[in-house]
Short mmCIF file of C-alpha atoms in Angstrom, two decimals:
data_model
loop_
_atom_site.label_atom_id
_atom_site.label_comp_id
_atom_site.label_asym_id
_atom_site.label_seq_id
_atom_site.Cartn_x
_atom_site.Cartn_y
_atom_site.Cartn_z
CA MET Z 1 16.60 92.48 -137.63
CA LYS Z 2 13.73 91.35 -139.29
CA GLU Z 3 12.43 90.74 -142.88
CA ASP Z 4 9.11 89.84 -144.13
CA VAL Z 5 7.33 92.44 -141.23
CA ASN Z 6 3.79 93.70 -143.79
CA SER Z 7 3.21 90.20 -144.17
CA GLY Z 8 0.06 90.18 -143.92
CA TYR Z 9 -3.72 88.81 -145.26
CA ARG Z 10 -6.65 90.27 -147.37
CA ALA Z 11 -10.10 88.51 -147.50
CA GLY Z 12 -13.24 89.62 -147.96
CA VAL Z 13 -16.92 88.27 -149.69
CA ARG Z 14 -19.17 90.56 -152.86
CA ALA Z 15 -22.42 89.44 -152.44
CA ALA Z 16 -25.46 90.63 -155.34
CA VAL Z 17 -29.17 89.26 -156.52
CA LYS Z 18 -30.87 91.36 -158.73
CA ILE Z 19 -34.34 91.18 -158.79
CA ALA Z 20 -37.47 92.35 -161.54
CA PRO Z 21 -40.96 91.42 -160.70
CA ASN Z 22 -42.49 92.77 -164.18
CA ASP Z 23 -40.64 95.38 -167.20
CA HIS Z 24 -40.30 98.51 -165.21
CA LEU Z 25 -38.84 97.58 -162.07
CA THR Z 26 -36.00 96.41 -160.81
CA VAL Z 27 -34.37 95.85 -157.80
CA THR Z 28 -30.70 95.36 -156.82
CA PRO Z 29 -29.23 94.37 -153.43
CA ARG Z 30 -26.12 94.67 -152.63
CA LEU Z 31 -23.02 94.07 -149.78
CA VAL Z 32 -19.43 93.84 -150.19
CA TYR Z 33 -17.07 92.62 -146.26
CA GLN Z 34 -13.39 92.63 -146.20
CA LYS Z 35 -11.07 92.38 -143.65
CA VAL Z 36 -7.55 93.60 -143.72
CA GLU Z 37 -4.74 92.45 -141.39
CA MET Z 38 -1.63 93.50 -141.93
CA ASP Z 39 2.05 93.23 -139.82
CA GLY Z 40 3.65 96.41 -140.95
CA TRP Z 41 2.52 100.04 -141.88
CA ASN Z 42 2.96 100.60 -144.66
CA ARG Z 43 5.79 103.39 -144.39
CA ILE Z 44 9.65 103.54 -145.18
CA ASP Z 45 11.77 106.30 -142.90
CA VAL Z 46 14.38 107.59 -145.24
CA TYR Z 47 16.18 108.92 -141.63
CA ASN Z 48 15.87 108.21 -138.38
CA ILE Z 49 16.14 110.29 -135.36
CA LEU Z 50 17.81 106.71 -133.02
CA ALA Z 51 19.72 104.86 -135.46
CA ASN Z 52 21.71 106.87 -138.72
CA PRO Z 53 25.58 107.31 -140.03
CA PHE Z 54 25.44 110.26 -138.19
CA THR Z 55 25.02 110.30 -134.55
CA THR Z 56 27.64 110.78 -131.30
CA THR Z 57 25.86 109.70 -128.02
CA ARG Z 58 24.47 106.63 -129.90
CA PRO Z 59 25.62 103.29 -132.19
CA ALA Z 60 25.44 104.39 -136.43
CA VAL Z 61 23.79 102.56 -137.96
CA ARG Z 62 23.10 102.97 -141.95
CA LEU Z 63 20.06 101.78 -143.01
CA GLY Z 64 19.57 99.73 -146.27
CA GLU Z 65 17.41 99.73 -148.98
CA ARG Z 66 13.86 99.50 -147.51
CA GLN Z 67 15.23 98.84 -143.92
CA LEU Z 68 13.23 100.46 -140.93
CA PHE Z 69 14.64 100.88 -137.11
CA THR Z 70 12.03 100.02 -135.12
CA GLN Z 71 11.69 99.05 -131.85
CA ILE Z 72 8.15 97.67 -131.80
CA ASP Z 73 5.57 95.65 -134.28
CA GLU Z 74 3.75 97.49 -136.08
CA PRO Z 75 0.34 95.78 -136.88
CA PHE Z 76 -2.48 97.33 -139.35
CA THR Z 77 -6.24 95.55 -138.86
CA ASP Z 78 -8.87 97.24 -142.09
CA GLU Z 79 -12.77 96.05 -141.83
CA PHE Z 80 -14.70 97.47 -143.53
CA LEU Z 81 -19.27 96.75 -144.69
CA LEU Z 82 -20.59 98.10 -147.21
CA GLY Z 83 -24.43 97.45 -148.63
CA ASP Z 84 -26.36 99.65 -150.78
CA LEU Z 85 -30.27 99.37 -152.31
CA ASN Z 86 -30.23 99.73 -156.16
CA ILE Z 87 -34.12 100.49 -156.80
CA LYS Z 88 -34.86 101.69 -160.67
CA TYR Z 89 -38.69 101.85 -162.17
CA ASP Z 90 -38.88 102.75 -165.55
CA PHE Z 91 -42.61 105.46 -166.31
CA GLY Z 92 -41.94 105.32 -169.98
CA ASN Z 93 -40.33 108.82 -171.47
CA VAL Z 94 -39.13 109.21 -167.36
CA ALA Z 95 -37.03 106.63 -165.25
CA LEU Z 96 -37.01 106.81 -161.65
CA THR Z 97 -33.55 105.45 -160.30
CA SER Z 98 -33.11 105.73 -155.84
CA ILE Z 99 -29.75 104.01 -154.73
CA THR Z 100 -29.40 104.43 -151.46
CA SER Z 101 -25.73 102.96 -148.96
CA TYR Z 102 -24.56 102.43 -145.98
CA THR Z 103 -20.59 101.84 -144.64
CA ASP Z 104 -19.09 100.38 -142.08
CA ARG Z 105 -15.65 100.94 -141.29
CA ASP Z 106 -13.45 100.19 -138.36
CA ILE Z 107 -9.75 100.37 -138.17
CA LEU Z 108 -6.66 100.51 -136.19
CA VAL Z 109 -2.90 101.63 -136.03
CA VAL Z 110 -0.03 100.73 -134.53
CA ARG Z 111 3.23 102.58 -135.16
CA ASP Z 112 6.11 103.27 -133.40
CA ALA Z 113 6.54 106.81 -132.27
CA GLY Z 114 10.15 106.21 -131.00
CA ALA Z 115 11.62 108.65 -133.38
CA LEU Z 116 9.48 111.71 -132.41
CA THR Z 117 9.23 110.91 -129.24
CA SER Z 118 12.53 110.71 -129.23
CA SER Z 119 13.30 113.82 -130.54
CA ILE Z 120 11.01 115.83 -127.18
CA THR Z 121 12.37 114.53 -124.89
CA GLY Z 122 15.86 114.28 -125.80
CA GLY Z 123 16.45 116.89 -127.75
CA SER Z 124 13.34 119.19 -127.02
CA ILE Z 125 13.76 118.89 -123.57
CA GLY Z 126 17.10 116.88 -123.17
CA LEU Z 127 16.40 113.88 -120.83
CA PRO Z 128 18.90 110.82 -121.06
CA GLU Z 129 19.10 108.88 -122.87
CA ARG Z 130 17.33 105.94 -120.35
CA VAL Z 131 14.26 108.29 -120.76
CA TYR Z 132 14.45 108.82 -125.38
CA THR Z 133 14.98 105.89 -126.06
CA LEU Z 134 11.79 104.06 -124.31
CA ASP Z 135 9.00 102.53 -126.01
CA ALA Z 136 7.02 104.89 -128.04
CA PRO Z 137 3.34 102.83 -129.22
CA LEU Z 138 1.22 105.68 -131.20
CA ASP Z 139 -2.61 103.48 -131.02
CA ASP Z 140 -4.29 105.76 -133.92
CA ALA Z 141 -8.07 104.01 -133.89
CA THR Z 142 -10.39 105.19 -136.62
CA THR Z 143 -14.27 104.22 -136.99
CA ALA Z 144 -16.85 105.71 -139.67
CA LYS Z 145 -20.28 104.93 -140.15
CA GLY Z 146 -22.69 106.71 -143.61
CA TRP Z 147 -25.90 106.75 -144.88
CA THR Z 148 -26.14 108.74 -148.78
CA GLN Z 149 -29.10 108.98 -150.20
CA GLU Z 150 -29.34 109.87 -153.87
CA LEU Z 151 -33.29 110.07 -155.96
CA ARG Z 152 -32.78 111.56 -159.54
CA LEU Z 153 -35.38 111.69 -162.70
CA SER Z 154 -34.25 111.66 -166.18
CA GLY Z 155 -35.70 111.52 -169.89
CA GLY Z 156 -35.86 112.85 -172.82
CA LYS Z 157 -37.86 113.71 -175.96
CA ASP Z 158 -37.33 114.33 -179.33
CA ARG Z 159 -34.52 116.61 -178.72
CA PHE Z 160 -35.04 116.66 -175.39
CA ARG Z 161 -33.25 115.21 -172.33
CA TRP Z 162 -33.22 115.61 -168.75
CA VAL Z 163 -31.95 113.99 -165.65
CA ALA Z 164 -33.00 116.31 -162.19
CA GLY Z 165 -32.68 114.97 -158.65
CA GLY Z 166 -31.04 114.99 -154.78
CA PHE Z 167 -28.30 113.71 -153.09
CA TYR Z 168 -27.82 113.64 -149.43
CA SER Z 169 -26.00 111.67 -146.52
CA SER Z 170 -24.55 111.77 -142.58
CA THR Z 171 -21.81 110.59 -142.10
CA LYS Z 172 -20.21 109.92 -138.91
CA ARG Z 173 -16.04 109.53 -138.11
CA ASP Z 174 -14.40 109.13 -134.63
CA TYR Z 175 -9.98 109.78 -134.46
CA GLY Z 176 -8.27 108.82 -131.59
CA GLN Z 177 -5.23 108.40 -131.01
CA ASP Z 178 -3.01 107.21 -127.91
CA LEU Z 179 0.90 107.89 -127.08
CA LEU Z 180 2.08 105.72 -123.94
CA VAL Z 181 5.39 105.31 -123.14
CA ALA Z 182 5.16 103.25 -119.30
CA GLY Z 183 8.07 103.85 -117.57
CA PHE Z 184 9.01 107.44 -118.86
CA GLU Z 185 7.11 108.68 -115.44
CA ALA Z 186 8.56 107.16 -112.47
CA LEU Z 187 12.46 107.91 -115.19
CA THR Z 188 11.72 111.35 -114.67
CA GLY Z 189 9.18 112.93 -111.66
CA ILE Z 190 7.75 114.54 -114.59
CA PRO Z 191 2.97 114.21 -114.19
CA THR Z 192 1.39 113.43 -116.73
CA ALA Z 193 -1.79 112.34 -116.55
CA GLY Z 194 -3.83 114.69 -116.97
CA LYS Z 195 -7.56 115.59 -116.43
CA LEU Z 196 -9.38 114.83 -120.08
CA GLY Z 197 -8.05 111.51 -120.92
CA ALA Z 198 -4.99 111.14 -121.10
CA GLY Z 199 -3.61 108.72 -117.92
CA LYS Z 200 -0.09 108.48 -116.56
CA ASP Z 201 2.67 107.71 -119.29
CA VAL Z 202 0.34 109.39 -121.82
CA LEU Z 203 1.96 111.82 -123.02
CA TYR Z 204 -0.50 112.51 -125.71
CA PHE Z 205 -4.64 112.27 -126.23
CA SER Z 206 -6.81 113.10 -128.59
CA ASP Z 207 -10.27 112.21 -128.91
CA LEU Z 208 -11.62 113.70 -132.26
CA HIS Z 209 -15.07 113.28 -133.20
CA TYR Z 210 -16.55 114.25 -136.80
CA GLU Z 211 -20.63 114.40 -138.27
CA LEU Z 212 -21.52 115.88 -141.80
CA LYS Z 213 -24.79 116.02 -142.90
CA GLN Z 214 -25.07 117.82 -146.65
CA PHE Z 215 -27.44 117.69 -148.69
CA ALA Z 216 -27.61 118.89 -152.94
CA ALA Z 217 -29.54 119.46 -155.78
CA PHE Z 218 -29.39 119.25 -159.18
CA GLY Z 219 -30.41 119.07 -162.70
CA GLU Z 220 -29.14 119.13 -166.52
CA GLY Z 221 -31.02 118.92 -169.94
CA THR Z 222 -28.67 119.11 -172.98
CA LEU Z 223 -31.14 120.33 -176.01
CA SER Z 224 -29.97 119.23 -179.37
CA LEU Z 225 -30.36 122.84 -181.87
CA THR Z 226 -29.90 121.18 -185.03
CA ASP Z 227 -27.99 118.03 -185.92
CA GLN Z 228 -24.55 119.15 -186.04
CA PHE Z 229 -25.20 121.73 -182.50
CA SER Z 230 -25.92 120.66 -178.82
CA LEU Z 231 -25.80 123.00 -175.62
CA THR Z 232 -25.62 121.27 -172.15
CA GLY Z 233 -26.70 123.14 -168.89
CA GLY Z 234 -26.49 122.50 -165.08
CA LEU Z 235 -26.84 123.23 -161.57
CA ARG Z 236 -25.30 121.77 -158.75
CA TYR Z 237 -27.30 123.54 -154.97
CA TYR Z 238 -24.79 122.21 -152.14
CA ASP Z 239 -25.35 122.95 -148.82
CA PHE Z 240 -22.86 121.29 -145.75
CA LYS Z 241 -22.59 121.50 -142.47
CA GLU Z 242 -19.93 120.26 -140.27
CA ASP Z 243 -20.01 119.50 -135.95
CA ARG Z 244 -16.54 119.08 -134.75
CA THR Z 245 -15.51 118.41 -131.05
CA GLN Z 246 -11.36 117.77 -130.06
CA VAL Z 247 -10.57 116.17 -126.60
CA PHE Z 248 -7.17 117.13 -126.70
CA ASP Z 249 -4.82 115.76 -123.29
CA GLY Z 250 -1.20 115.09 -122.50
CA ILE Z 251 1.66 117.19 -122.39
CA PHE Z 252 2.79 117.18 -125.96
CA ALA Z 253 -0.51 118.84 -126.40
CA ASP Z 254 -1.97 121.58 -126.11
CA PRO Z 255 -4.74 120.28 -122.85
CA ALA Z 256 -8.19 121.64 -124.80
CA ASN Z 257 -12.05 120.35 -124.86
CA ARG Z 258 -12.84 122.44 -128.50
CA PRO Z 259 -16.22 121.77 -130.08
CA ALA Z 260 -16.89 123.68 -133.46
CA THR Z 261 -19.24 124.04 -136.22
CA ILE Z 262 -18.74 124.93 -139.94
CA LYS Z 263 -21.46 125.68 -142.82
CA ALA Z 264 -21.28 126.13 -146.64
CA ASN Z 265 -23.15 126.52 -149.58
CA GLY Z 266 -23.48 127.38 -152.90
CA VAL Z 267 -24.01 127.20 -157.21
CA ALA Z 268 -21.88 125.00 -158.96
CA PRO Z 269 -23.11 125.89 -162.91
CA ARG Z 270 -21.59 123.51 -166.05
CA LEU Z 271 -22.84 124.78 -169.64
CA ILE Z 272 -21.22 122.68 -171.97
CA ALA Z 273 -21.12 123.63 -176.40
CA SER Z 274 -21.11 120.71 -178.64
CA TYR Z 275 -20.80 120.37 -182.85
CA LYS Z 276 -20.29 118.06 -184.76
CA VAL Z 277 -18.42 118.94 -187.93
CA SER Z 278 -18.75 115.57 -189.15
CA ASP Z 279 -19.32 112.13 -189.15
CA SER Z 280 -16.14 111.37 -187.49
CA THR Z 281 -14.93 114.22 -186.13
CA ASN Z 282 -16.84 116.52 -182.61
CA LEU Z 283 -15.99 119.63 -181.01
CA ASN Z 284 -16.29 120.56 -177.60
CA ALA Z 285 -15.58 123.66 -174.94
CA GLN Z 286 -16.77 123.86 -171.74
CA VAL Z 287 -17.05 126.47 -169.09
CA SER Z 288 -17.43 125.12 -165.29
CA ARG Z 289 -17.55 125.51 -161.12
CA GLY Z 290 -15.95 123.23 -159.35
CA PHE Z 291 -15.82 123.18 -155.17
CA ARG Z 292 -14.06 120.53 -152.81
CA LEU Z 293 -15.76 121.53 -149.38
CA GLY Z 294 -13.70 123.43 -145.85
CA GLY Z 295 -13.36 122.22 -142.96
CA ILE Z 296 -12.01 122.25 -139.26
CA ASN Z 297 -8.30 122.11 -138.92
CA ASP Z 298 -6.76 120.19 -135.61
CA GLN Z 299 -5.56 122.23 -132.79
CA LEU Z 300 -2.89 123.48 -132.92
CA ASN Z 301 0.47 121.34 -130.69
CA ALA Z 302 0.87 124.97 -129.10
CA PRO Z 303 3.64 123.90 -126.70
CA LEU Z 304 5.46 122.50 -128.62
CA CYS Z 305 5.62 125.44 -131.35
CA THR Z 306 8.50 127.89 -130.95
CA PRO Z 307 7.42 131.27 -130.72
CA GLN Z 308 7.62 132.30 -134.82
CA ASP Z 309 5.77 129.19 -135.28
CA LEU Z 310 3.04 129.66 -132.80
CA VAL Z 311 2.22 133.94 -134.41
CA THR Z 312 2.47 131.80 -137.56
CA PHE Z 313 0.17 128.97 -136.94
CA ARG Z 314 -1.43 129.72 -134.07
CA GLY Z 315 -5.21 131.09 -135.25
CA ARG Z 316 -5.96 128.41 -138.51
CA ASP Z 317 -8.36 126.84 -136.45
CA SER Z 318 -10.50 126.26 -140.16
CA TRP Z 319 -10.28 126.11 -144.22
CA LYS Z 320 -12.38 127.21 -145.84
CA ASP Z 321 -14.37 125.76 -149.48
CA GLU Z 322 -12.20 126.04 -152.29
CA THR Z 323 -13.64 127.04 -155.59
CA ALA Z 324 -12.21 126.97 -159.27
CA TRP Z 325 -13.34 128.00 -162.90
CA ASN Z 326 -12.67 126.04 -165.55
CA TYR Z 327 -12.81 126.74 -169.39
CA GLU Z 328 -12.29 123.94 -171.92
CA VAL Z 329 -12.21 123.21 -175.27
CA GLY Z 330 -11.01 120.17 -177.74
CA PHE Z 331 -12.20 117.72 -179.87
CA LYS Z 332 -12.28 113.68 -180.79
CA SER Z 333 -11.99 112.21 -184.35
CA ARG Z 334 -11.90 108.71 -186.29
CA VAL Z 335 -8.77 108.46 -188.65
CA MET Z 336 -7.39 106.63 -190.61
CA GLY Z 337 -11.20 105.39 -191.45
CA GLY Z 338 -13.31 104.66 -188.14
CA ARG Z 339 -9.73 102.22 -187.22
CA GLY Z 340 -8.34 104.77 -185.19
CA SER Z 341 -8.72 108.41 -182.94
CA PHE Z 342 -7.64 110.99 -182.15
CA ASN Z 343 -8.48 113.63 -179.45
CA ALA Z 344 -6.83 117.08 -178.46
CA SER Z 345 -8.01 119.17 -175.42
CA ALA Z 346 -6.96 122.31 -173.74
CA PHE Z 347 -7.81 123.33 -170.29
CA SER Z 348 -7.44 126.45 -167.58
CA MET Z 349 -8.59 126.20 -164.60
CA ASP Z 350 -8.32 129.70 -161.39
CA ILE Z 351 -8.45 128.70 -158.45
CA ARG Z 352 -9.94 130.49 -155.61
CA ASP Z 353 -8.83 129.58 -151.31
CA LEU Z 354 -6.92 126.10 -152.77
CA GLN Z 355 -6.52 124.23 -149.86
CA VAL Z 356 -2.88 123.07 -148.85
CA ILE Z 357 -1.63 121.18 -146.77
CA VAL Z 358 1.84 122.53 -144.31
CA THR Z 359 3.43 121.27 -142.17
CA ALA Z 360 2.88 123.53 -138.77
CA GLY Z 361 7.36 123.52 -138.40
CA SER Z 362 8.08 123.07 -134.97
CA CYS Z 363 4.18 122.24 -133.38
CA SER Z 364 4.83 118.68 -135.14
CA SER Z 365 0.81 119.45 -136.74
CA ARG Z 366 0.16 120.27 -139.71
CA LEU Z 367 -3.03 122.21 -141.31
CA VAL Z 368 -4.75 123.11 -144.01
CA PHE Z 369 -4.43 126.36 -145.36
CA ASN Z 370 -5.98 128.28 -148.06
CA VAL Z 371 -3.93 130.01 -150.67
CA PRO Z 372 -6.18 132.28 -152.22
CA LYS Z 373 -5.54 132.46 -155.96
CA ALA Z 374 -3.84 129.60 -157.98
CA ARG Z 375 -3.75 128.74 -161.11
CA SER Z 376 -3.49 125.38 -163.85
CA GLN Z 377 -3.69 125.41 -167.88
CA GLY Z 378 -2.46 122.41 -170.02
CA ILE Z 379 -3.04 120.15 -172.56
CA GLU Z 380 -3.76 116.50 -173.62
CA LEU Z 381 -3.34 114.53 -176.15
CA GLU Z 382 -4.64 110.59 -177.56
CA PHE Z 383 -4.21 109.00 -180.68
CA ALA Z 384 -4.81 105.17 -181.00
CA LEU Z 385 -4.72 102.72 -183.95
CA THR Z 386 -6.04 99.27 -185.06
CA PRO Z 387 -4.04 98.71 -188.22
CA ASN Z 388 -5.55 95.50 -188.34
CA ARG Z 389 -6.91 92.95 -186.45
CA HIS Z 390 -3.76 91.55 -185.66
CA PHE Z 391 -1.92 94.66 -183.27
CA ASP Z 392 -3.80 97.50 -182.10
CA PHE Z 393 -1.79 100.56 -179.64
CA ALA Z 394 -2.32 103.62 -178.24
CA ILE Z 395 -0.64 106.63 -176.73
CA SER Z 396 -0.57 109.60 -174.31
CA ALA Z 397 0.17 112.99 -173.21
CA SER Z 398 -0.45 115.89 -171.51
CA PHE Z 399 1.28 119.17 -170.42
CA ASN Z 400 0.10 121.48 -166.71
CA ASP Z 401 1.48 124.11 -165.93
CA SER Z 402 0.34 124.89 -162.06
CA LYS Z 403 1.44 127.13 -160.08
CA LEU Z 404 0.98 129.02 -157.10
CA ARG Z 405 -0.53 133.10 -157.99
CA SER Z 406 -0.52 133.93 -154.24
CA THR Z 407 2.03 134.15 -150.59
CA LEU Z 408 1.15 134.48 -147.77
CA THR Z 409 3.49 135.86 -145.31
CA SER Z 410 4.56 136.21 -141.41
CA THR Z 411 5.39 138.81 -139.75
CA ALA Z 412 7.76 137.93 -136.57
CA ALA Z 413 8.00 140.49 -133.83
CA ASN Z 414 11.37 141.55 -134.72
CA GLY Z 415 9.36 142.82 -137.56
CA THR Z 416 11.13 140.09 -139.79
CA VAL Z 417 8.71 138.83 -142.70
CA SER Z 418 9.30 134.90 -143.95
CA VAL Z 419 7.28 133.11 -146.28
CA VAL Z 420 5.27 131.09 -145.01
CA ALA Z 421 5.77 126.41 -145.92
CA GLY Z 422 6.91 127.95 -149.37
CA ILE Z 423 3.57 129.43 -150.11
CA GLU Z 424 5.34 131.27 -152.59
CA GLU Z 425 4.06 132.51 -156.05
CA GLY Z 426 4.90 131.31 -158.86
CA ASN Z 427 5.81 127.63 -156.52
CA ARG Z 428 4.19 124.83 -158.58
CA LEU Z 429 1.34 123.51 -156.87
CA PRO Z 430 2.10 119.84 -155.20
CA SER Z 431 1.41 116.71 -156.42
CA VAL Z 432 1.35 117.95 -159.79
CA PRO Z 433 3.35 116.72 -162.46
CA ALA Z 434 4.27 119.45 -165.56
CA LEU Z 435 4.38 116.07 -168.48
CA GLN Z 436 3.30 112.75 -168.64
CA LEU Z 437 3.11 109.93 -171.36
CA ALA Z 438 2.09 106.81 -171.72
CA ALA Z 439 1.83 104.06 -174.14
CA ALA Z 440 0.77 100.73 -174.78
CA ALA Z 441 0.84 98.67 -177.17
CA THR Z 442 -1.02 94.49 -178.14
CA TYR Z 443 0.01 92.18 -180.48
CA GLN Z 444 -2.97 89.39 -180.76
CA TRP Z 445 -3.43 85.84 -182.47
CA GLN Z 446 -5.72 82.95 -182.98
CA MET Z 447 -4.30 80.35 -181.53
CA GLY Z 448 -7.37 77.65 -181.54
CA ARG Z 449 -10.85 78.02 -182.01
CA GLY Z 450 -11.96 79.68 -179.18
CA SER Z 451 -8.95 80.63 -177.21
CA LEU Z 452 -7.05 84.58 -178.35
CA GLY Z 453 -3.25 84.64 -177.29
CA TYR Z 454 -1.70 88.16 -176.90
CA VAL Z 455 1.70 90.40 -175.94
CA THR Z 456 0.81 93.52 -174.20
CA GLY Z 457 4.14 96.48 -173.75
CA THR Z 458 3.32 99.27 -171.89
CA TYR Z 459 5.10 102.70 -171.21
CA GLN Z 460 4.55 105.77 -168.81
CA HIS Z 461 6.29 108.08 -167.46
CA VAL Z 462 5.23 110.49 -164.48
CA GLY Z 463 7.10 113.73 -163.71
CA SER Z 464 8.73 115.24 -160.87
CA ARG Z 465 6.28 116.36 -158.58
CA PHE Z 466 6.65 117.94 -155.33
CA THR Z 467 4.51 115.69 -152.10
CA GLN Z 468 3.52 118.87 -150.61
CA ILE Z 469 3.51 122.43 -150.81
CA ASP Z 470 6.07 123.42 -147.97
CA ASP Z 471 8.51 120.97 -149.80
CA HIS Z 472 9.68 124.61 -151.45
CA ALA Z 473 9.96 126.46 -147.70
CA ALA Z 474 13.78 128.12 -147.73
CA GLY Z 475 16.33 124.72 -145.89
CA PHE Z 476 13.44 121.90 -146.96
CA GLY Z 477 15.09 118.39 -145.33
CA THR Z 478 18.19 120.17 -143.83
CA VAL Z 479 17.83 118.92 -140.33
CA ASN Z 480 19.59 120.70 -137.27
CA LEU Z 481 20.38 118.05 -134.95
CA LEU Z 482 21.66 120.75 -132.39
CA SER Z 483 17.84 122.36 -132.14
#
C-alpha cells in the first residue's frame, strides 16, 4: 500500500514585451513554457477486477476512499510551449490586427492496464492466474504542434461599426499506445509479434497521425438605426480538412494500416437585435447557427467484440459536423438607482447530428456517434446588489432542459431490435445539469490607509448529470463477472 502517489511538481515561465515604435504601431511577442511531472495518474477506479471484495479466486480486497489497486507506478509528464506575436496598426478609421501563434506539446503517460488486460486474458481467453496477473503497463505518448494565423480589420463611422478578417490553422498530432506484458508469450506459447509494429509480448500497439487544416473568413457589422435600436449581422465561412493515418497491431487489436480523410465546409450566420428601453434597461434577441467539426473514429478492436457488438458498432469510421440553431431573448437592467443589476434570458437550441461518445460494448473501444436530432432549452437569471460601500452580493440560477429527439437502434441476426448505448428519444444529454445555482456575498472594511479587509462567502449547486450518453443504457452499472 502506497500513500501520496500523485505527488509531483509544476514549473513554468512566461515572458512578454511590448514594443511601440510610434503612436500607430504596437508589437507584442510572448513566450510561455510549462513542465509538469507527476508520480500518479489523476483517476480513481472504484472497482478493480483484480482487487475487490467479491472475488472467489483471489484474496478479497476492499479499497478505501481514494485508494487504488495498482501493480506498477504511473508517472505522468506534460511539457508545453507557446509562442505568439500580436501586431496592431492604427490607420485612423481602420485598425489592423495580426495574431500569429505556435504551440508544441509533449505528453507521456504510463497507466496500469492490469485490470483491463486481465479481464481479457483471464476472463475472455481463460488463461491461468500466473498469466492474467502479469504487469501490464500501457504507455500513452502524444506530441502535437500547431500554427495559427488570424488577420482582421475593424473600423466604424457614425452609426456603423464593423470587423472582418480571416483565420488559418495547421495542426499535426501523433498519438501512440504500447501495451507490453513481459513474459506473456513464454508462459502461454501464444505468438504476439505482429507485422505492423507490435513486438514480442506487446499485446496492443497503435500509431496514429493526424493532420488538420482549417480556414475561415468572417465579417460582422452593427448598424445603429436610432439611438435606441441597433442590428448586428455576422457571417462566418469555414473549411477544414483532416488527414489521418491509423496503424494498429497486436493480438488485442484488429491489425490494419488505415489512412482516411474527411472534409467539411459551411456558413455560420448570426443576427442580433438590441433595443434600449431606457438608460438602465436593454432588450436583446439573437438568432445564430453554430457548428462543431466532424472527425474520424479510431478503429474498432474487432477481435474483442461479441457478434452483436460487431453488428452495432462496425462501420462507424467517421462522424459528421454537428450544427445547432440557437434562439435567445433577454434583457439587462440596472436597478435600485444603479446599485444593482438584474439580467434574464431564455433560449432554445435545435441541434442536428449531435456528437456523443459511446463505449462500444465488449470491444474495449470508444466511438463518436451522430444523433440526428436533439434540443436544449432553458432560462438564466442573475441578480447583483451593492447596497452600501461595505457589502455586496450576487445570486444566479439556470435551468436547462436538454433531451435527445431521436433513437438509434441495432438489429441482431435473429431480428431482435435494441437501443444503441442509451441513445433513445427523451433521454437527457450527457454532462448537462438541469439546475445550477450560485450565490456570493462580500463584506469589506477599511483597515488603515492603503489597506482593505474583506470576507467572502460563496455557495454553488450543480444538479445531477450523466457523464456520457450510455449511462442511460439498460443494465448500466451491472457487471457480469462470469463473462
